[in-house]
Coordinates of N, CA and C in Angstrom, one line a residue:
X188 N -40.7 8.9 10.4 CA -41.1 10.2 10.9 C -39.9 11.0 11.5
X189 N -39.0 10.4 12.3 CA -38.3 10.9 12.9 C -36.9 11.3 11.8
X190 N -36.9 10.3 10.9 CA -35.8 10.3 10.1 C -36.1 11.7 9.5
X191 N -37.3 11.8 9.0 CA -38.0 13.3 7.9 C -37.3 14.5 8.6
X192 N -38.0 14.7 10.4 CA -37.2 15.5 11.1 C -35.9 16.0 10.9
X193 N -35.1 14.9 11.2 CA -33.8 15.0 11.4 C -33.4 15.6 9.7
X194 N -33.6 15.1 8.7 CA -33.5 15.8 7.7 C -33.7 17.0 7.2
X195 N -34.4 17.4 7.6 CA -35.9 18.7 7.7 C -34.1 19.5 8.5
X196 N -34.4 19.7 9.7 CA -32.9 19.7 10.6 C -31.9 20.4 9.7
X197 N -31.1 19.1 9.2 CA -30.5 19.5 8.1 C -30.2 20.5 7.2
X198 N -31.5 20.3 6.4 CA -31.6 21.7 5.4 C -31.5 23.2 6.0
X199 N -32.5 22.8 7.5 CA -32.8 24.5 7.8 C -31.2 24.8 8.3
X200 N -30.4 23.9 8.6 CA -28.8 24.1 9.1 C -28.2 24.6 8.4
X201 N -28.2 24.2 7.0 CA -27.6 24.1 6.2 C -27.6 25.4 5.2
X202 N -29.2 25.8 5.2 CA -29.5 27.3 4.5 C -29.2 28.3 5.2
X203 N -29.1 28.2 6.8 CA -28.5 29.0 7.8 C -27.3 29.6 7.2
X204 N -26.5 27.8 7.1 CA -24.9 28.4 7.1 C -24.7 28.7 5.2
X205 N -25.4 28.8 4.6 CA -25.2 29.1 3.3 C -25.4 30.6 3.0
X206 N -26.3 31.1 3.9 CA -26.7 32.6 4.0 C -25.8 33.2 4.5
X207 N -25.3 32.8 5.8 CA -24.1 33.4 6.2 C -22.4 33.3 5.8
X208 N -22.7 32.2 5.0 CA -21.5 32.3 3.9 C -21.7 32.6 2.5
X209 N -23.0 32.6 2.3 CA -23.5 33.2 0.7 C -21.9 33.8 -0.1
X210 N -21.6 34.9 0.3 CA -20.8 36.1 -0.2 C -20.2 36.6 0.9
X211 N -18.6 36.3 1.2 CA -17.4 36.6 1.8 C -17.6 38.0 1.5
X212 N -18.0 38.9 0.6 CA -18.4 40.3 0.9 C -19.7 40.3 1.7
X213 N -21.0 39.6 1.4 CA -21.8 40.1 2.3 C -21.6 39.6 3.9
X214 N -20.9 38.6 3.8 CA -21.2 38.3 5.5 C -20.2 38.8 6.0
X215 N -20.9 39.4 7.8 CA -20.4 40.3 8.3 C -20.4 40.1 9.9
X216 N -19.7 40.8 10.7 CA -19.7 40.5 12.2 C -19.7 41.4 12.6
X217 N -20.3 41.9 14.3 CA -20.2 42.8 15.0 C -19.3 42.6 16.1
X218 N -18.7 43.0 16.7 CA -18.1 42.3 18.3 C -18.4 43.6 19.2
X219 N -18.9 43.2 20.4 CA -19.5 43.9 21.4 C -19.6 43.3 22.4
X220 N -18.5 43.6 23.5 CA -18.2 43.2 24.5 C -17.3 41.8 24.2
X221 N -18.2 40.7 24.9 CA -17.7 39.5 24.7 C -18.6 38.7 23.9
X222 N -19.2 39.0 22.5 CA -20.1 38.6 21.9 C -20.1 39.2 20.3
X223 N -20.0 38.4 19.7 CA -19.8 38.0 18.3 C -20.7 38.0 17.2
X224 N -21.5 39.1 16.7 CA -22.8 39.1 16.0 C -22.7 39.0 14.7
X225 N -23.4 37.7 14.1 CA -23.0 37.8 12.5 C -24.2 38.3 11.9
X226 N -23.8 39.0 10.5 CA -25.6 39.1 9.9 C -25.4 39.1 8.5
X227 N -26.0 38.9 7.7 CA -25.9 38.7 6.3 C -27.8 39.2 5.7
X228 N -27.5 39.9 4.3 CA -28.4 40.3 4.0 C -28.5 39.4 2.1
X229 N -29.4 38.8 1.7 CA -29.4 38.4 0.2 C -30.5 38.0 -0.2
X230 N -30.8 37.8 -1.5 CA -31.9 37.2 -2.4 C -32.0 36.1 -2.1
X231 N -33.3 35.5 -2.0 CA -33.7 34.3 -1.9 C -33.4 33.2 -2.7
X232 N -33.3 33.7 -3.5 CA -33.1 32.7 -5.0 C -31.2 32.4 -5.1
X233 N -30.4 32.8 -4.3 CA -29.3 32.7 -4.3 C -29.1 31.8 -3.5
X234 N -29.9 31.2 -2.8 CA -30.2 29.9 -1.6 C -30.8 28.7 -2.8
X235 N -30.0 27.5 -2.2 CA -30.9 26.2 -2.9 C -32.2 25.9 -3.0
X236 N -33.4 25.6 -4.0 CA -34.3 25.4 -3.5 C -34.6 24.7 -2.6
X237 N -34.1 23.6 -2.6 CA -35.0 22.4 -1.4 C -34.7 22.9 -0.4
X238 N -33.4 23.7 0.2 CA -33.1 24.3 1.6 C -34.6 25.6 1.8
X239 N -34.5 26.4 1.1 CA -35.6 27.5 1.4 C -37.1 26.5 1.2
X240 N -37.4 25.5 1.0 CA -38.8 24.9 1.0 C -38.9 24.4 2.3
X241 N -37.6 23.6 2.7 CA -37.8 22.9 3.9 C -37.7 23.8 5.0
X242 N -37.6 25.3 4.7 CA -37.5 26.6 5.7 C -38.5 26.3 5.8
X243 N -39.2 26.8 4.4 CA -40.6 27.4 4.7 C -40.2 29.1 4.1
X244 N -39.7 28.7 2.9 CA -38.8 30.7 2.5 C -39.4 30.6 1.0
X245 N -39.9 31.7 1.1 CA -40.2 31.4 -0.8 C -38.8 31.9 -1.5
X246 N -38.4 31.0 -2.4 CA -37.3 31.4 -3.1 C -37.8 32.4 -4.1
X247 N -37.3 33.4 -4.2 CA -37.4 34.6 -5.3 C -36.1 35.5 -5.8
X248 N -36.0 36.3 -7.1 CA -35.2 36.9 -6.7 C -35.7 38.3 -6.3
X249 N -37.5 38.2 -6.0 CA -37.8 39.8 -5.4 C -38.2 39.6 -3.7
X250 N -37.4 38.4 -3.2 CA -37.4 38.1 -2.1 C -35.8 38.8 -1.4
X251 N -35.8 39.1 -0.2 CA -34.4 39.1 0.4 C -34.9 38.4 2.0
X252 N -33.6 38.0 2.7 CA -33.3 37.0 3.2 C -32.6 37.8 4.3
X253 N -33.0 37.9 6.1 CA -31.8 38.3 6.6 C -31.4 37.1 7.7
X254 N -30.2 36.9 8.0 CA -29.5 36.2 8.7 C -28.8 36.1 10.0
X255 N -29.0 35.8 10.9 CA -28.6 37.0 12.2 C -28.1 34.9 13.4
X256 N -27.2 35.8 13.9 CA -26.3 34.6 14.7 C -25.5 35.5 15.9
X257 N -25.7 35.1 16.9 CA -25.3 35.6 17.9 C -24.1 34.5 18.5
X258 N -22.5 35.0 19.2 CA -21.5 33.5 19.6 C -21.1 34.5 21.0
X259 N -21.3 34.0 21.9 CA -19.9 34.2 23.1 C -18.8 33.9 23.0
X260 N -18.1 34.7 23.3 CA -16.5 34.6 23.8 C -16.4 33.7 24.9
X261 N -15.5 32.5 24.5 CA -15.6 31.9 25.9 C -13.8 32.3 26.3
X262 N -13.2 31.8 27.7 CA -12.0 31.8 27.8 C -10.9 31.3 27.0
X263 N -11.5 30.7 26.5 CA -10.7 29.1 25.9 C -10.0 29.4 24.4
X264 N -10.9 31.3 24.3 CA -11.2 31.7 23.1 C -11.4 31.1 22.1
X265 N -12.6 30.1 22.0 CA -13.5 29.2 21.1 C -15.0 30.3 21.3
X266 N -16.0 30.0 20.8 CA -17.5 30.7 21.0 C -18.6 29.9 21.0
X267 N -19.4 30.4 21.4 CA -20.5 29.2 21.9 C -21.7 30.0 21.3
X268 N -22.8 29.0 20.9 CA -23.7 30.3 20.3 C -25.0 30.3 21.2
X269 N -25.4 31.4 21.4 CA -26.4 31.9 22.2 C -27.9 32.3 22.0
X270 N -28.4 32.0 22.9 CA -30.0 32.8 22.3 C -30.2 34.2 22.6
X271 N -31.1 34.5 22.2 CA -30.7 36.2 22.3 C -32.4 37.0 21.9
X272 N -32.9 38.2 22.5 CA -34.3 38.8 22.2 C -33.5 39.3 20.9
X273 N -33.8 39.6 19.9 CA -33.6 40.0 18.5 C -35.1 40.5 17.6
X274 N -34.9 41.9 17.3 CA -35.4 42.3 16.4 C -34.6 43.1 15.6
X275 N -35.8 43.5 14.7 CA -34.7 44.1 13.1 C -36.3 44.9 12.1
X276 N -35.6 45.4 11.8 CA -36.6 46.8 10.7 C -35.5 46.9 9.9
X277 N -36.1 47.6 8.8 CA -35.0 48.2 7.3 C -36.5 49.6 7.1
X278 N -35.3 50.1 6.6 CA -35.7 51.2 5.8 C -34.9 51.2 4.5
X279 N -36.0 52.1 3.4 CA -35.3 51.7 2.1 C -35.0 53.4 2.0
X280 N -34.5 54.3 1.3 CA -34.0 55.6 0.6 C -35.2 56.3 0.5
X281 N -36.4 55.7 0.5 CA -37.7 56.7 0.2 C -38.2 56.6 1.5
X282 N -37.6 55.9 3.1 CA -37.8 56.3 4.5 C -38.8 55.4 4.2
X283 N -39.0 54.3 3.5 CA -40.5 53.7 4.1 C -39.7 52.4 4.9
X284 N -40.5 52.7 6.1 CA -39.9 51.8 7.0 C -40.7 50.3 7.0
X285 N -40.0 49.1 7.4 CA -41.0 47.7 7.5 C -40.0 47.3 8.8
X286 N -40.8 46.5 9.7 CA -40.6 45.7 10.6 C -40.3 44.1 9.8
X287 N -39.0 44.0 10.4 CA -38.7 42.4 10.2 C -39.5 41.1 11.2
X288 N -40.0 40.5 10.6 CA -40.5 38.9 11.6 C -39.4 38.1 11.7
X289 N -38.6 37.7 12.6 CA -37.5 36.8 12.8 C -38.1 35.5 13.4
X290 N -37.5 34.5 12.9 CA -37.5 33.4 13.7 C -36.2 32.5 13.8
X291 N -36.6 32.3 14.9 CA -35.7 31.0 15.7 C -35.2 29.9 15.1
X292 N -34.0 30.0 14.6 CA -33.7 28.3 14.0 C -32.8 27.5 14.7
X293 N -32.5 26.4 15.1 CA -31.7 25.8 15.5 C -31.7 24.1 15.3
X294 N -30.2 24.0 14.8 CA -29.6 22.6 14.8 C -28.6 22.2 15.4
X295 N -28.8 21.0 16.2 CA -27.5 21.1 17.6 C -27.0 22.4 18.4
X296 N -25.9 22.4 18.4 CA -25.4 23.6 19.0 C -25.7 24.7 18.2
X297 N -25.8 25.2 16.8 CA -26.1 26.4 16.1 C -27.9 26.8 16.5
X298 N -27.6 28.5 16.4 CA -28.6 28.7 16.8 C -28.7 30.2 15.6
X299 N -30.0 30.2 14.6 CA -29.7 31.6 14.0 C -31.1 31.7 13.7
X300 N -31.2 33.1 13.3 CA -32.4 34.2 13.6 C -32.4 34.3 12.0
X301 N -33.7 33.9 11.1 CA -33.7 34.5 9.9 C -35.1 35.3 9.3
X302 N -35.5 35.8 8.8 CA -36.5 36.4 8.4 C -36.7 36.5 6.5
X303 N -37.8 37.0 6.3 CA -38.0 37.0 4.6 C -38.5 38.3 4.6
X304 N -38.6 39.0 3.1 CA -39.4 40.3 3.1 C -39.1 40.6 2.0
X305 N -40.1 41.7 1.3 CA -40.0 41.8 -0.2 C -38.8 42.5 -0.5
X306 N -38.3 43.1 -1.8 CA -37.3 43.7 -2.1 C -37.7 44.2 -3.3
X307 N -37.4 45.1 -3.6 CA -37.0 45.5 -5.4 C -35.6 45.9 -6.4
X308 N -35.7 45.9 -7.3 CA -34.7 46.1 -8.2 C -34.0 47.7 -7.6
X309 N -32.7 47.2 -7.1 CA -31.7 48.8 -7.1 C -32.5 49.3 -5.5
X310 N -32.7 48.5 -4.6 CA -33.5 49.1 -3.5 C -32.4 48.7 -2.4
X311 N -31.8 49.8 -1.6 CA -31.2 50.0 -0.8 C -32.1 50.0 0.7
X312 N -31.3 49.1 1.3 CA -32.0 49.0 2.7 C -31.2 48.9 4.0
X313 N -31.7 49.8 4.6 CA -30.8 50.1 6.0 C -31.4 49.0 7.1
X314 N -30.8 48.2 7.5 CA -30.9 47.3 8.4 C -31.0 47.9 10.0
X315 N -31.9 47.7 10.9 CA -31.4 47.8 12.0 C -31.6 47.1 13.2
X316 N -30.6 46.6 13.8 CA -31.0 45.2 14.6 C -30.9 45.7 16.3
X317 N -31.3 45.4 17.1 CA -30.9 45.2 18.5 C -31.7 43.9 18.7
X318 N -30.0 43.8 19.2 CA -29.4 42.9 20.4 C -29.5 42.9 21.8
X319 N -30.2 41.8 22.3 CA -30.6 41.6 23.6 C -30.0 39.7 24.5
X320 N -28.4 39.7 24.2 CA -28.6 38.3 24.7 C -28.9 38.0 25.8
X321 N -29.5 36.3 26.0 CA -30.0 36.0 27.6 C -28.8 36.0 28.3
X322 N -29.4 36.9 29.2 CA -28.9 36.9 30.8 C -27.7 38.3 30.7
X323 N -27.9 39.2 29.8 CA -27.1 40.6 29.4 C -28.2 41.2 30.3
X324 N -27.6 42.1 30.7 CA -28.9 43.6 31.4 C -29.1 44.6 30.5
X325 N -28.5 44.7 28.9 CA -28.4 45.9 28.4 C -28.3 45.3 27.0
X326 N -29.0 45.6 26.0 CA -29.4 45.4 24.1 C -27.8 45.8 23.7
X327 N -27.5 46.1 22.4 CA -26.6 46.5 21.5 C -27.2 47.0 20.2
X328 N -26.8 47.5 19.5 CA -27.5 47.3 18.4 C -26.7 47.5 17.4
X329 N -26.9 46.5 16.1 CA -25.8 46.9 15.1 C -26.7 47.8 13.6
X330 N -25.9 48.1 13.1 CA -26.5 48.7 11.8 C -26.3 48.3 10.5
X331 N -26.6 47.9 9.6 CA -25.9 47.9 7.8 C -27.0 48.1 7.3
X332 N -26.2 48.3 5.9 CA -27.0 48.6 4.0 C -26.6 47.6 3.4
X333 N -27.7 47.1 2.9 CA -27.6 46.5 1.8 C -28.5 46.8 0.3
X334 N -27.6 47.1 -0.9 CA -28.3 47.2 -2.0 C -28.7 45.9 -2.7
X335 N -30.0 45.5 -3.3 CA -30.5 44.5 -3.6 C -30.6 44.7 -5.4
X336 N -29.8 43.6 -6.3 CA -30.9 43.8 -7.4 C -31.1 42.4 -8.0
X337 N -32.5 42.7 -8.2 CA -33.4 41.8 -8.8 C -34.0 41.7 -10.3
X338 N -32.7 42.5 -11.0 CA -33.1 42.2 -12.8 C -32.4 41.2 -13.3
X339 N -32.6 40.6 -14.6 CA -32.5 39.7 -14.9 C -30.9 39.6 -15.0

């Protein structure tokens, strides 16, 4: 049982860090203040199966995928990753707005925020996230687009 866990662990680690390295063009950072915000936006079907099953993500390619990682600056200038209140909405080009559901992932020290939501072919979506890390008195908020296509 415990072994399954720890495996289970694994994968969700592992699709974390695959989303946020998917595409050296899509992954992206914010810096604000002393804090280091990554986000990445992609198709589901661009992730491994067995990693998105053992999420719990339906792989599609009319699925999209968002990715969110919060790091402090430490002195040492190394980063430490943090928990953080996080939400996120997209709007697509026709103003129809959706609320993102985020959840909590974490393995050892990594800690990242992912969510699922439909998409379509040539559909442009404005991301918008704020940022709330523990123990900050004041949110941030970052912004991006991402165009999605889902034809063959």
């Amino acid at each position: 049982m415990k072994t399954a866990r720890v495996r289970s662990m694994y994968w969700v680690a592992a699709l974390c860090l695959l989303a946020l390295l998917a595409s050296t063009v899509q992954a992206n950072s914010f810096e604000y203040e002393n804090y280091i915000f990554h986000y990445n936006a992609l198709r589901t079907d661009e992730l491994p199966a067995e990693s998105t099953q053992k999420a719990g993500i339906q792989r599609s390619r009319n699925r999209g995928m968002i990715n969110l990682a919060l790091r402090q600056k430490q002195a040492d200038g190394s980063t430490t990753a943090i928990t953080a209140a996080i939400s996120a909405s997209a709007v697509n080009l026709n103003n129809q707005y959706r609320e993102l559901s985020l959840r909590e992932m974490r393995d050892g020290d990594a800690i990242y925020y992912i969510g699922d939501f439909p998409i379509n072919n040539q559909e442009t979506l404005r991301f918008q996230i704020n940022v709330l890390p523990d123990g900050a008195s004041k949110p941030f908020k970052v912004q991006f687009e991402k165009e999605f296509f889902t034809g063959p």
